[in-house]
XYZ file of C-alpha atoms in Angstrom:
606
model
C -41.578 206.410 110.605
C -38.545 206.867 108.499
C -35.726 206.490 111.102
C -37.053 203.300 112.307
C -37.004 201.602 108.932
C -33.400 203.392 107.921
C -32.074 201.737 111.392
C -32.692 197.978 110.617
C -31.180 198.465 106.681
C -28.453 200.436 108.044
C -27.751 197.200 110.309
C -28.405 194.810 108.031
C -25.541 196.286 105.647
C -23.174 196.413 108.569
C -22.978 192.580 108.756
C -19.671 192.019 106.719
C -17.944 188.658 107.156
C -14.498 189.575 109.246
C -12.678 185.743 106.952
C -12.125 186.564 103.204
C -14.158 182.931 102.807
C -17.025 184.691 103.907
C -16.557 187.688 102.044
C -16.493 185.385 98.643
C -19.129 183.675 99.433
C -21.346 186.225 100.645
C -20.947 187.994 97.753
C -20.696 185.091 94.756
C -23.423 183.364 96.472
C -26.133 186.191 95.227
C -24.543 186.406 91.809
C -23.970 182.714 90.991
C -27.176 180.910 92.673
C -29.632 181.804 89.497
C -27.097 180.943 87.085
C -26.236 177.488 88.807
C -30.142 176.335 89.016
C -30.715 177.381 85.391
C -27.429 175.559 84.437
C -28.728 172.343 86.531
C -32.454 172.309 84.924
C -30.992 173.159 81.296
C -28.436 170.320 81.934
C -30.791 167.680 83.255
C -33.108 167.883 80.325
C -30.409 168.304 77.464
C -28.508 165.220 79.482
C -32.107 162.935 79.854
C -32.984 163.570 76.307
C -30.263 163.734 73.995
C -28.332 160.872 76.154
C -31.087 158.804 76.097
C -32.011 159.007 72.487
C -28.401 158.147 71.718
C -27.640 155.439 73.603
C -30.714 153.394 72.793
C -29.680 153.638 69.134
C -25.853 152.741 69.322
C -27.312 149.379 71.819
C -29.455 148.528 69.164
C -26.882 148.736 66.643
C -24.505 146.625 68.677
C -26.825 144.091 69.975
C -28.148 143.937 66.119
C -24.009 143.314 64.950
C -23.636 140.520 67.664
C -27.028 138.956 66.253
C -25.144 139.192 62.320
C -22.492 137.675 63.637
C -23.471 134.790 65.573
C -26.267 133.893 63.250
C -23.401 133.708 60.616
C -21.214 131.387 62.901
C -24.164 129.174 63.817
C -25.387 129.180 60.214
C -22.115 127.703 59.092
C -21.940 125.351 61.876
C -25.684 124.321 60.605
C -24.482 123.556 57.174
C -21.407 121.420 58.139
C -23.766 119.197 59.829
C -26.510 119.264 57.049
C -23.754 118.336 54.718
C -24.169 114.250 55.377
C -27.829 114.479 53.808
C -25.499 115.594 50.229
C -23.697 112.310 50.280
C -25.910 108.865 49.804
C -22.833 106.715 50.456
C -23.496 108.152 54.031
C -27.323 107.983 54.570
C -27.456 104.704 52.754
C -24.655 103.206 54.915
C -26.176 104.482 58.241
C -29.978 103.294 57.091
C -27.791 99.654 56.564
C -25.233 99.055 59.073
C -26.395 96.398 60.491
C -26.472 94.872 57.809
C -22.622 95.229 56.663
C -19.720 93.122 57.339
C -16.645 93.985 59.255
C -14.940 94.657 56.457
C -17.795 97.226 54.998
C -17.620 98.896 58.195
C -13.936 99.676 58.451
C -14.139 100.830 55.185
C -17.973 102.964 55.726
C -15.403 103.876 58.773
C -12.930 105.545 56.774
C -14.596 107.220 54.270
C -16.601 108.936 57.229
C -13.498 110.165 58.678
C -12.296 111.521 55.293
C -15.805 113.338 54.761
C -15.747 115.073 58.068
C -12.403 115.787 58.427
C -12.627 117.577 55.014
C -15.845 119.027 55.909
C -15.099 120.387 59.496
C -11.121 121.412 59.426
C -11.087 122.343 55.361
C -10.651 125.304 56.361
C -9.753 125.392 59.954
C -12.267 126.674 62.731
C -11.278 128.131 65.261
C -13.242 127.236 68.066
C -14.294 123.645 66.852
C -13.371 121.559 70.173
C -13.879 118.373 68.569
C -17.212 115.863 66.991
C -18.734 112.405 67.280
C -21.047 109.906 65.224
C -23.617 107.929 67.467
C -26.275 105.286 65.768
C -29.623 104.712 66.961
C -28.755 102.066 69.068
C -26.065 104.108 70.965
C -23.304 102.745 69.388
C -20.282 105.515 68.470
C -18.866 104.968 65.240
C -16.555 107.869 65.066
C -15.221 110.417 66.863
C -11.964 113.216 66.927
C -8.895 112.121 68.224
C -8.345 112.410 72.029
C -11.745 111.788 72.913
C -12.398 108.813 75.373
C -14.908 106.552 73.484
C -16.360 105.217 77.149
C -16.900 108.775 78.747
C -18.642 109.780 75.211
C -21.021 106.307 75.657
C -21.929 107.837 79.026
C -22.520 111.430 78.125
C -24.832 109.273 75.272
C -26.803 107.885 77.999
C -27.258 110.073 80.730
C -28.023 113.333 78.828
C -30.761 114.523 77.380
C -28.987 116.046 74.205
C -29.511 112.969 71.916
C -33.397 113.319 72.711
C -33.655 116.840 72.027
C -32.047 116.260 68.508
C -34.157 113.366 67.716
C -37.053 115.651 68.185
C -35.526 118.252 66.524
C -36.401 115.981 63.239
C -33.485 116.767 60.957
C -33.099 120.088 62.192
C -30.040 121.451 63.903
C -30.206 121.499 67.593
C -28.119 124.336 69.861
C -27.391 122.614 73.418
C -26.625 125.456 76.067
C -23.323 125.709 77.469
C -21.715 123.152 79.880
C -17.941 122.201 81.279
C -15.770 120.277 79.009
C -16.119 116.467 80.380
C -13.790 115.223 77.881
C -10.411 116.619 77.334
C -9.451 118.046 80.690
C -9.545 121.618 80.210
C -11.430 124.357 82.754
C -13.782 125.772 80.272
C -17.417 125.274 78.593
C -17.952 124.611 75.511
C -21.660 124.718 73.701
C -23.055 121.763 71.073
C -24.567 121.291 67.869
C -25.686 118.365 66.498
C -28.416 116.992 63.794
C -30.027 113.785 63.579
C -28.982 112.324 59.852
C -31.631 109.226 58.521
C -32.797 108.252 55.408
C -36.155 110.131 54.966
C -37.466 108.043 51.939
C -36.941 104.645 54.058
C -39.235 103.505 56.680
C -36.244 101.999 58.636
C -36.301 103.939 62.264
C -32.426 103.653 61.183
C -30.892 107.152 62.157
C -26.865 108.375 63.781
C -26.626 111.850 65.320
C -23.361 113.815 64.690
C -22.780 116.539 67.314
C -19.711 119.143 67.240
C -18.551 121.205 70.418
C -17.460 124.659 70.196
C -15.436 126.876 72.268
C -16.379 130.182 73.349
C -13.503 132.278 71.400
C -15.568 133.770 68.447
C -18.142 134.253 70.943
C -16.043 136.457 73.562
C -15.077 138.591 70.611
C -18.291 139.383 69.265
C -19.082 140.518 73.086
C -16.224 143.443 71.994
C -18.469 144.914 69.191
C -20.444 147.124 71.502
C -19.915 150.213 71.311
C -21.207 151.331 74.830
C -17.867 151.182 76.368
C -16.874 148.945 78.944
C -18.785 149.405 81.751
C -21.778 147.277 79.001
C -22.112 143.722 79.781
C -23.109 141.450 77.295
C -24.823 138.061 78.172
C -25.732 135.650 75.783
C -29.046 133.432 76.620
C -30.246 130.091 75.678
C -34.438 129.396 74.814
C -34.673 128.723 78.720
C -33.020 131.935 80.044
C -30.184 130.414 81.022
C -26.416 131.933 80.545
C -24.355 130.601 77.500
C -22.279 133.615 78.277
C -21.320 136.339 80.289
C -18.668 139.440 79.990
C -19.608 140.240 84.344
C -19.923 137.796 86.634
C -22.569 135.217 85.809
C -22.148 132.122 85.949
C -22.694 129.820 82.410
C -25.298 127.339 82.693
C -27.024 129.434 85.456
C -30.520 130.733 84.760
C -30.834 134.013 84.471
C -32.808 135.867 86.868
C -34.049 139.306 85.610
C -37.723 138.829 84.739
C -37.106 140.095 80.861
C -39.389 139.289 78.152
C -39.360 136.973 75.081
C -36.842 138.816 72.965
C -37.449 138.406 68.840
C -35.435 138.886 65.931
C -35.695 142.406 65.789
C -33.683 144.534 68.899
C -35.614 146.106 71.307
C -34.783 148.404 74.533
C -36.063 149.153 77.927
C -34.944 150.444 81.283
C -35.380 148.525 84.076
C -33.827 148.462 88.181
C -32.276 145.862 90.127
C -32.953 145.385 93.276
C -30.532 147.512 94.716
C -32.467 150.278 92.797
C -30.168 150.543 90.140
C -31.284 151.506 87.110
C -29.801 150.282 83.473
C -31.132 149.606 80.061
C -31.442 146.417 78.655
C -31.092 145.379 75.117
C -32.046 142.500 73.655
C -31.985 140.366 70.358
C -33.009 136.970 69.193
C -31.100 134.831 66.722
C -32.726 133.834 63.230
C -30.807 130.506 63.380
C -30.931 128.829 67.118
C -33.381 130.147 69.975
C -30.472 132.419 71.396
C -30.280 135.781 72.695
C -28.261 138.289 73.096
C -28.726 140.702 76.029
C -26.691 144.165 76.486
C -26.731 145.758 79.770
C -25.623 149.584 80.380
C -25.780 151.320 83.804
C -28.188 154.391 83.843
C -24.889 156.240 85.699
C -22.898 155.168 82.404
C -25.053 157.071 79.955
C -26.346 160.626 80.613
C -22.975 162.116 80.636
C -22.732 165.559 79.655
C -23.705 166.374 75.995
C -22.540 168.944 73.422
C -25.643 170.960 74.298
C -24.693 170.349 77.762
C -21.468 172.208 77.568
C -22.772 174.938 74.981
C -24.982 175.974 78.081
C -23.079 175.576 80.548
C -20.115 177.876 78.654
C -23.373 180.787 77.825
C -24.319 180.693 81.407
C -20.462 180.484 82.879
C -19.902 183.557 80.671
C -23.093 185.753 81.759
C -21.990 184.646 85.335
C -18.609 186.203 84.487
C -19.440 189.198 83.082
C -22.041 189.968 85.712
C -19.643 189.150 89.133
C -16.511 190.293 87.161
C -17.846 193.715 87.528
C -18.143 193.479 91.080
C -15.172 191.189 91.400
C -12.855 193.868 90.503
C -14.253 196.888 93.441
C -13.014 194.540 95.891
C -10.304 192.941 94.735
C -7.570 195.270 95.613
C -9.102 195.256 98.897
C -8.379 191.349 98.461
C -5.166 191.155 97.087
C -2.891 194.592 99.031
C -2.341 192.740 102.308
C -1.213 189.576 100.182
C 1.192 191.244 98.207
C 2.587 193.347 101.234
C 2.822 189.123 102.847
C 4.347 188.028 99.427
C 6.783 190.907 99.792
C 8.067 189.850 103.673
C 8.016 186.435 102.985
C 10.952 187.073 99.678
C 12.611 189.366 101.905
C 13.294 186.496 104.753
C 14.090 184.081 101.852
C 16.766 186.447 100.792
C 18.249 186.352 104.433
C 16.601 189.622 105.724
C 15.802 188.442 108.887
C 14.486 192.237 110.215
C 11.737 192.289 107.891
C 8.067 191.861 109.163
C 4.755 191.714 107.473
C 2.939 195.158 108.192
C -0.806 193.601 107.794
C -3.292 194.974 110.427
C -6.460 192.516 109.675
C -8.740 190.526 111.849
C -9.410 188.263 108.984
C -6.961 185.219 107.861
C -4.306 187.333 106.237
C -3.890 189.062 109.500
C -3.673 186.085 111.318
C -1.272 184.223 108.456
C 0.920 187.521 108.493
C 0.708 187.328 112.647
C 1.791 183.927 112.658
C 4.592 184.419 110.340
C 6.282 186.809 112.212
C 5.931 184.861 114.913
C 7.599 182.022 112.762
C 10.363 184.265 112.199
C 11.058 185.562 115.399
C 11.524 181.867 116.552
C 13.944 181.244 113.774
C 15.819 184.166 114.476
C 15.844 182.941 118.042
C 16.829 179.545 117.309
C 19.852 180.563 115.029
C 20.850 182.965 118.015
C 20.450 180.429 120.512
C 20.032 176.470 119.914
C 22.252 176.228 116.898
C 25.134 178.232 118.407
C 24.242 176.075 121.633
C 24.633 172.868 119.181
C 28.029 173.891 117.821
C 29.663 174.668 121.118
C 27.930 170.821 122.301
C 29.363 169.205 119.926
C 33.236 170.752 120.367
C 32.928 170.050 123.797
C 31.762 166.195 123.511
C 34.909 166.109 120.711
C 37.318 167.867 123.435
C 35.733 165.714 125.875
C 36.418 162.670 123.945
C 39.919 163.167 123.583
C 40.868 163.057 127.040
C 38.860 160.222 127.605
C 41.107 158.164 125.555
C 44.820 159.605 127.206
C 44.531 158.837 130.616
C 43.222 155.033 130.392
C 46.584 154.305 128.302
C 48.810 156.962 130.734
C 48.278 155.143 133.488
C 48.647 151.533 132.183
C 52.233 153.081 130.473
C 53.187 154.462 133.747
C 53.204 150.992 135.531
C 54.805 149.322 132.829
C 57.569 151.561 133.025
C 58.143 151.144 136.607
C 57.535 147.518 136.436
C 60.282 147.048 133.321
C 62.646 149.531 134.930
C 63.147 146.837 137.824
C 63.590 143.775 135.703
C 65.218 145.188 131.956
C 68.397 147.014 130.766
C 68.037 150.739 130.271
C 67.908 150.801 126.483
C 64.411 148.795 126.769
C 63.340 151.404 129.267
C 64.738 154.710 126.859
C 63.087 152.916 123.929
C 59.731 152.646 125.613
C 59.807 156.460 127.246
C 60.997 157.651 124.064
C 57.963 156.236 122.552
C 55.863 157.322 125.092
C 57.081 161.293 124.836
C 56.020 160.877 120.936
C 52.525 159.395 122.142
C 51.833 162.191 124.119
C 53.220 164.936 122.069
C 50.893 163.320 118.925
C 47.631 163.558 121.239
C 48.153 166.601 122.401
C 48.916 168.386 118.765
C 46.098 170.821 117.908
C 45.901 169.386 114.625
C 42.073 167.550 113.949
C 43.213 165.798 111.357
C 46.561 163.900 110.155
C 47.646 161.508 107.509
C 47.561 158.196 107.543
C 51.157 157.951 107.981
C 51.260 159.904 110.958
C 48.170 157.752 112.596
C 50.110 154.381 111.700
C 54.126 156.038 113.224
C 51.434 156.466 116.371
C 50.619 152.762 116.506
C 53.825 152.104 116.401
C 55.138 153.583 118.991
C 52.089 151.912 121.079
C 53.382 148.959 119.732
C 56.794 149.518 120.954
C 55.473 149.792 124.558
C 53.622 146.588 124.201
C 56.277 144.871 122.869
C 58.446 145.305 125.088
C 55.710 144.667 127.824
C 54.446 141.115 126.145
C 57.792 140.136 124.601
C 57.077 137.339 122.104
C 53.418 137.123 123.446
C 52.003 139.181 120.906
C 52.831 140.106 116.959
C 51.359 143.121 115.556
C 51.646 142.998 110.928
C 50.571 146.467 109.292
C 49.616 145.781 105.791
C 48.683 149.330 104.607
C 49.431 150.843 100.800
C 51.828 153.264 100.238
C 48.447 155.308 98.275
C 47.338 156.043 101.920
C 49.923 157.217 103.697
C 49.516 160.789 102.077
C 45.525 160.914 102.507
C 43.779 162.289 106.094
C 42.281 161.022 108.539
C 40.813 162.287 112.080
C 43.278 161.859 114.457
C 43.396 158.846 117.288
C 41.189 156.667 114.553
C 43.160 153.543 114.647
C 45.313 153.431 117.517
C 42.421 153.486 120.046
C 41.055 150.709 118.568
C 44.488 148.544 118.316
C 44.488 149.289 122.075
C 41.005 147.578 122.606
C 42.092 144.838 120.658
C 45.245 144.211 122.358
C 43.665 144.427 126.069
C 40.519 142.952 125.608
C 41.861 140.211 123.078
C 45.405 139.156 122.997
C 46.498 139.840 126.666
C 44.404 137.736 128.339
C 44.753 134.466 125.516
C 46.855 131.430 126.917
C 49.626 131.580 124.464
C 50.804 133.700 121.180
C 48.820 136.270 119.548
C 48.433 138.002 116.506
C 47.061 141.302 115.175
C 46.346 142.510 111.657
C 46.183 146.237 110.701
C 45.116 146.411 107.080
C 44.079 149.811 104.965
C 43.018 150.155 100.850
C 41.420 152.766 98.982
C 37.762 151.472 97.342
C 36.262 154.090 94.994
C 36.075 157.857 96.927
C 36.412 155.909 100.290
C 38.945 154.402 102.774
C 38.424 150.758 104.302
C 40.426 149.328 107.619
C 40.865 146.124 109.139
C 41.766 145.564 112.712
C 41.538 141.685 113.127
C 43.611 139.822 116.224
C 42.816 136.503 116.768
C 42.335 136.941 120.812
C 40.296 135.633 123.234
C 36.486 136.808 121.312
C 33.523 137.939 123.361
C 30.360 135.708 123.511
C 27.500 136.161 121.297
C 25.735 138.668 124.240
C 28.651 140.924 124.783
C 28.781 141.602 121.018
C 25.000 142.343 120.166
C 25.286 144.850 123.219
C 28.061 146.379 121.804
C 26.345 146.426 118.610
C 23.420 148.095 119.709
C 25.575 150.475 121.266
C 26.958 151.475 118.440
C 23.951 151.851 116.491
C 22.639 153.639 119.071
C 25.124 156.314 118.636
C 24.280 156.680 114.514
C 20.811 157.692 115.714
C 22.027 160.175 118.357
C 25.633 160.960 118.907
C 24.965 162.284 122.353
C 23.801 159.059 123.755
C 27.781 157.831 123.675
C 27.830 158.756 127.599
C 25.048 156.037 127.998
C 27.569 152.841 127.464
C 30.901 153.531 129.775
C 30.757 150.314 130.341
C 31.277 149.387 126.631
C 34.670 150.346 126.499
C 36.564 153.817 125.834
C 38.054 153.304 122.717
C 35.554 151.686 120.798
C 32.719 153.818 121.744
C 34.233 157.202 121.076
C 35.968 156.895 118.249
C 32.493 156.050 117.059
C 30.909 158.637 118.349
C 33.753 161.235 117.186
C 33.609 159.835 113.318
C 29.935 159.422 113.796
C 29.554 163.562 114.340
C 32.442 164.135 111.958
C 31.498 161.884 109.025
C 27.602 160.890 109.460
C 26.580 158.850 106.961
C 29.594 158.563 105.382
C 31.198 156.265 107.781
C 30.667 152.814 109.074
C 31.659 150.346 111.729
C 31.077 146.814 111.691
C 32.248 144.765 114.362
C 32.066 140.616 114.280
C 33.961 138.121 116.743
C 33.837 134.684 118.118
C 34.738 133.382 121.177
C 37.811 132.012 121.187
C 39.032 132.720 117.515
C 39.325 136.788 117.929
C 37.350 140.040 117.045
C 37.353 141.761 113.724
C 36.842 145.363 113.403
C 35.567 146.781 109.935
C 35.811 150.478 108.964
C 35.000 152.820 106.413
C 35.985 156.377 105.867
C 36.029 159.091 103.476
C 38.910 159.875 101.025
C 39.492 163.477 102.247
């Protein structure tokens, strides 16, 4: 009976996970489980508690400031209004106008506009938009300047403010907020206004003064809360309809979360949308109008992690530690040898040991990191052995390679000249061009890569002698190089190849005399040249295939032997500075038909 319940144990402990990730968690997994569903009940019920508590508090607080703060703005804007009930002059004239000549009125007119203005700008408010006097009878005897006295007699008539303050019966009514109508501006603006009459007459004489008011004071009262930004703040009307909004309400819109009739003293609760989301709401009613102020905070927002939160978290962290730090450390050399032996290969190849190799013998990711990277190796070693010597011995060839291509094509175009010239000129013509012939060939076939400037530009020149002789007055060749350059290097068979192209494919085959410009200067660390004749061009085809071409061969020098029929010169002396220089040269080539070609180069000052 005891060997058959040995055997099952004894296979139940040989189950080890062959990947270190399931070594850690196979073994963290028994220590840290407890200790994580402790941490996440402790947690939940420090977080719900203390959180809640909290936050109720501070949005009482806030939504209690915003309450001090409007009632204090509207209570002012109350007394302003109240004020014409202190001055008889005023209640007597309005309980008489009809009564008063034109000449009483202008002057009732004036002293009303010296009243108010004192009263409303003495000192100045800031987010008074402007007020008006109406009579009983609709007539308006005063109002701020830039107010249109026709759109005010229709705003008179068609709203329902001026019966809401009559019934307001002396009392200060707050209209909700609506778009400015009368100056032109996209905003809203709210209204006060009181109906003024002589309460010891029994004349049904009475005016109505209403102010507007911006939203300014308003929008920073919304900043007092102290619930961070992710709190909106809406402020209601008696109807439930948005004055204003810090989200995305609209003002004058009703307001549709079913809430309940708010009173002077702040209350909370919690409540979901219909998405599910849960926030609590705060609200607050004014003392002065029939306002509200509402303060919405997202649930998500509030039960952040608490001081008690992280005191628990740190006590059960640290018996976690102690407890799988004990274990931690039986294994970990087991964990960390073949990494260090890996850490140890890998600074040996950095160091340019390139016979190293990491001696790991593990079926778990190490071995197969360490078997990888001496694979890695051995295919860097290879490469360096192979491709990159391959590469080098390319790229002499293609430069050996383009050097003949450029000698023959002129050899054999020489050659007939020569026997052509020999039949129709004296001998001195004919020793002058061999002579500078011989020097063309003995300067392409120096071993020498590079040569100064001065040595490129005697080259040219003895090309030029050839075609001069050959084309006579036909063609004019003008060097304007500095005397700075003719000590600095330059690849050999730079310019003269492309001198050549201009001359054959430009200035031969024009009706008439040519000209070509060779021009050189230094700019800053770098060399620019100018080969410009004023031949016969190429179309506007010719030249964006020749362009491509040559951008062709930035990308990928080898791809010169893709355009032969591009031209010789032009295309490998690209491609030569193009592997010599990279992105240190350029070549720019513009011409128009029948005005010449214009070859643009840039080098650097070696």
């Amino acid at each position: 009976m005891k060997a058959s319940y040995r055997k099952p144990a004894a296979q139940l402990f040989a189950i080890r996970p062959k990947t270190i990730r399931g070594k850690m968690f196979f073994t963290f997994i028994l220590l840290t489980i407890p200790s994580i569903v402790m941490l996440g009940i402790i947690s939940y019920y420090y977080a719900h508690e203390s959180q809640k508590d909290k936050v109720e508090t501070v949005s009482k607080q806030s939504a209690a400031q915003i309450q001090r703060n409007l009632d204090f703005q509207q209570e002012q804007a109350k007394n302003r209004l109240l004020s014409p009930y202190y001055n008889t002059e005023f209640i007597d004239n309005i309980n008489h106008y009809e009564e008063l000549d034109s000449v009483k009125k202008l002057q009732f007119h004036q002293a009303m506009r010296d009243f108010f203005s004192k009263n409303f700008y003495v000192p100045p408010q800031r987010d008074l938009a402007g007020f008006y006097i109406f009579l009983s009878n609709g007539e308006l005897i005063y109002q701020t300047a830039g107010l249109d006295p026709e759109a005010l007699k229709r705003l008179y008539e068609t709203e329902d403010w001026p019966k809401r303050t009559v019934q307001q019966g002396g009392t200060v009514y707050f209209s909700g907020a609506y778009r400015d109508k009368l100056r032109g501006e996209d905003r809203y603006v709210y209204g006060a206004s009181i109906m003024v009459r002589d309460l010891s007459s029994n004349r049904n004489m009475y005016s109505i003064i209403r102010a507007e008011y911006k939203f300014d004071s308003i929008r920073d009262m919304s900043h007092l809360s102290n619930l961070g930004s992710a709190t909106k703040v809406l402020l209601l009307d008696g109807q439930s309809n948005v004055l204003y909004s810090t989200g995305s309400e609209t003002p004058g819109q009703p307001w549709q979360a079913d809430m309940p009739e708010w009173t002077a003293e702040a209350a909370s609760l919690w409540s979901a949308d219909p998405a599910g989301q849960r926030s609590l709401i705060t609200g607050i009613r004014s003392t002065v109008s029939d306002w509200s102020i509402v303060l919405i905070t997202p649930e998500k927002e509030i039960f952040e992690a608490s001081i008690k939160i992280k005191q628990s978290t740190w006590i059960i962290a640290l018996t976690a530690l102690i407890v799988t730090a004990a274990l931690s450390v039986l294994f970990s050399s087991y964990l960390t040898k073949p990494i260090l032996a890996l850490y140890k290969a890998v600074s040996a190849i950095r160091q340019g040991n390139m016979a190293i190799r990491a001696q790991v013998n593990r079926d778990d990711e190490i071995g197969k990191i360490a078997f990888n990277f001496n694979a890695m190796v051995d295919e860097i070693q290879h490469l360096i052995t192979t491709k990159y010597v391959y590469q080098i011995k390319l790229r002499e060839a293609e430069l050996s390679m383009l050097y003949s291509q450029i000698n023959p094509h002129f050899l054999y175009n020489t050659l007939d000249s020569i026997r052509s010239m020999a039949d129709y000129y004296e001998a001195e013509e004919i020793v002058l061009m061999t002579t500078s012939l011989a020097d063309m060939f003995r300067y392409s076939t120096t071993s020498s890569e590079m040569v100064t400037v001065e040595q490129e530009l005697a080259h040219i020149q003895d090309y030029l002698n050839i075609q001069l002789l050959r084309f006579g007055t036909k063609i004019s060749a003008e060097q304007q190089i500095g005397d700075r350059l003719h000590g600095l290097h330059i690849p050999k068979l730079t310019l003269q190849p492309l001198v050549e192209n201009a001359i054959y494919h430009g200035l031969e085959k024009k009706k008439g005399r040519g000209n070509l410009l060779i021009q050189g200067w230094e700019e800053g660390d770098s060399i620019r040249f100018v080969i410009q004749d004023d031949g016969i061009g190429m179309p506007a085809e010719r030249l964006d295939a020749i362009r491509a071409a040559l951008q062709a061969i930035e990308r990928d020098p080898e791809t010169v032997q893709r355009f032969p029929s591009m031209g010789i010169g032009l295309i490998n002396v690209h491609a030569r500075l193009v592997l010599k220089f990279g992105a240190a040269y350029e070549m720019n080539m513009d011409s128009i038909p029948g005005q010449g070609t214009e070859i643009r180069m840039k080098l650097p000052r070696t």
